Short mmCIF file of N, CA and C in Angstrom, two decimals:
data_model
loop_
_atom_site.label_atom_id
_atom_site.label_comp_id
_atom_site.label_asym_id
_atom_site.label_seq_id
_atom_site.Cartn_x
_atom_site.Cartn_y
_atom_site.Cartn_z
N MET A 1 -20.20 -11.18 -3.58
CA MET A 1 -19.39 -11.73 -4.63
C MET A 1 -20.21 -12.79 -5.35
N ARG A 2 -20.26 -12.70 -6.61
CA ARG A 2 -21.11 -13.56 -7.41
C ARG A 2 -20.64 -15.01 -7.43
N HIS A 3 -19.33 -15.23 -7.43
CA HIS A 3 -18.82 -16.59 -7.59
C HIS A 3 -18.50 -17.30 -6.28
N ASN A 4 -18.38 -16.58 -5.21
CA ASN A 4 -17.93 -17.14 -3.93
C ASN A 4 -16.56 -17.80 -4.05
N SER A 5 -15.76 -17.35 -5.00
CA SER A 5 -14.43 -17.90 -5.23
C SER A 5 -13.56 -16.85 -5.89
N LEU A 6 -12.41 -16.60 -5.30
CA LEU A 6 -11.48 -15.65 -5.92
C LEU A 6 -10.94 -16.20 -7.23
N THR A 7 -10.79 -17.51 -7.32
CA THR A 7 -10.28 -18.13 -8.54
C THR A 7 -11.25 -17.93 -9.69
N LEU A 8 -12.53 -18.15 -9.46
CA LEU A 8 -13.53 -17.96 -10.52
C LEU A 8 -13.66 -16.49 -10.89
N ALA A 9 -13.58 -15.62 -9.91
CA ALA A 9 -13.62 -14.18 -10.20
C ALA A 9 -12.41 -13.78 -11.03
N ALA A 10 -11.24 -14.30 -10.68
CA ALA A 10 -10.03 -13.99 -11.42
C ALA A 10 -10.12 -14.48 -12.86
N ASP A 11 -10.65 -15.67 -13.04
CA ASP A 11 -10.83 -16.21 -14.40
C ASP A 11 -11.72 -15.30 -15.23
N GLU A 12 -12.80 -14.83 -14.63
CA GLU A 12 -13.71 -13.94 -15.35
C GLU A 12 -13.05 -12.61 -15.71
N LEU A 13 -12.16 -12.15 -14.84
CA LEU A 13 -11.48 -10.87 -15.07
C LEU A 13 -10.19 -11.02 -15.87
N ASN A 14 -9.83 -12.26 -16.18
CA ASN A 14 -8.60 -12.56 -16.92
C ASN A 14 -7.36 -12.06 -16.20
N VAL A 15 -7.34 -12.27 -14.89
CA VAL A 15 -6.17 -11.98 -14.07
C VAL A 15 -5.93 -13.19 -13.17
N SER A 16 -4.81 -13.18 -12.45
CA SER A 16 -4.51 -14.31 -11.58
C SER A 16 -5.32 -14.22 -10.28
N GLN A 17 -5.48 -15.38 -9.65
CA GLN A 17 -6.16 -15.42 -8.35
C GLN A 17 -5.36 -14.62 -7.33
N VAL A 18 -4.05 -14.66 -7.43
CA VAL A 18 -3.18 -13.91 -6.51
C VAL A 18 -3.44 -12.41 -6.64
N ALA A 19 -3.62 -11.92 -7.86
CA ALA A 19 -3.88 -10.50 -8.08
C ALA A 19 -5.19 -10.07 -7.42
N VAL A 20 -6.21 -10.89 -7.57
CA VAL A 20 -7.51 -10.57 -6.96
C VAL A 20 -7.38 -10.61 -5.44
N SER A 21 -6.74 -11.63 -4.93
CA SER A 21 -6.57 -11.77 -3.49
C SER A 21 -5.81 -10.58 -2.90
N ARG A 22 -4.76 -10.16 -3.56
CA ARG A 22 -3.98 -9.01 -3.07
C ARG A 22 -4.80 -7.75 -3.07
N GLN A 23 -5.58 -7.54 -4.10
CA GLN A 23 -6.40 -6.34 -4.17
C GLN A 23 -7.48 -6.33 -3.09
N VAL A 24 -8.05 -7.50 -2.81
CA VAL A 24 -9.04 -7.59 -1.73
C VAL A 24 -8.38 -7.26 -0.40
N ARG A 25 -7.18 -7.78 -0.17
CA ARG A 25 -6.46 -7.50 1.08
C ARG A 25 -6.13 -6.02 1.21
N VAL A 26 -5.68 -5.41 0.13
CA VAL A 26 -5.37 -3.98 0.14
C VAL A 26 -6.62 -3.18 0.49
N LEU A 27 -7.74 -3.53 -0.12
CA LEU A 27 -8.99 -2.83 0.15
C LEU A 27 -9.42 -3.03 1.60
N GLU A 28 -9.30 -4.25 2.10
CA GLU A 28 -9.65 -4.51 3.49
C GLU A 28 -8.76 -3.72 4.45
N ASP A 29 -7.47 -3.69 4.17
CA ASP A 29 -6.56 -2.91 5.01
C ASP A 29 -6.90 -1.43 4.98
N TYR A 30 -7.19 -0.91 3.81
CA TYR A 30 -7.53 0.50 3.65
C TYR A 30 -8.80 0.85 4.41
N MET A 31 -9.81 -0.02 4.30
CA MET A 31 -11.09 0.25 4.94
C MET A 31 -11.10 -0.14 6.41
N GLY A 32 -10.19 -1.01 6.81
CA GLY A 32 -10.13 -1.44 8.20
C GLY A 32 -11.21 -2.43 8.57
N VAL A 33 -11.73 -3.13 7.59
CA VAL A 33 -12.77 -4.14 7.85
C VAL A 33 -12.48 -5.39 7.03
N THR A 34 -13.03 -6.52 7.46
CA THR A 34 -12.95 -7.75 6.70
C THR A 34 -14.16 -7.81 5.78
N LEU A 35 -13.92 -7.92 4.49
CA LEU A 35 -15.02 -7.92 3.52
C LEU A 35 -15.59 -9.31 3.27
N PHE A 36 -14.75 -10.34 3.41
CA PHE A 36 -15.19 -11.70 3.13
C PHE A 36 -14.74 -12.63 4.23
N ARG A 37 -15.58 -13.57 4.57
CA ARG A 37 -15.21 -14.63 5.49
C ARG A 37 -14.57 -15.73 4.66
N ARG A 38 -13.32 -15.99 4.90
CA ARG A 38 -12.59 -16.98 4.12
C ARG A 38 -12.82 -18.38 4.66
N LEU A 39 -13.19 -19.28 3.75
CA LEU A 39 -13.43 -20.67 4.08
C LEU A 39 -12.45 -21.53 3.29
N ASN A 40 -12.36 -22.81 3.61
CA ASN A 40 -11.44 -23.69 2.90
C ASN A 40 -11.75 -23.79 1.42
N ARG A 41 -13.01 -23.72 1.07
CA ARG A 41 -13.41 -23.88 -0.33
C ARG A 41 -14.11 -22.67 -0.92
N GLY A 42 -13.70 -21.49 -0.50
CA GLY A 42 -14.29 -20.29 -1.09
C GLY A 42 -14.52 -19.21 -0.05
N LEU A 43 -15.34 -18.27 -0.44
CA LEU A 43 -15.61 -17.12 0.42
C LEU A 43 -17.03 -17.16 0.94
#
């Protein structure tokens, strides 16, 4: 991930941070793997 932040990625895509977060979760659930290590201040 280029920004290490779902918020910055969402801003670039002109969608909400919640929308990006949900899509990442859906993809992780589908694939059965964790794609990002979540930290307090980013990914």
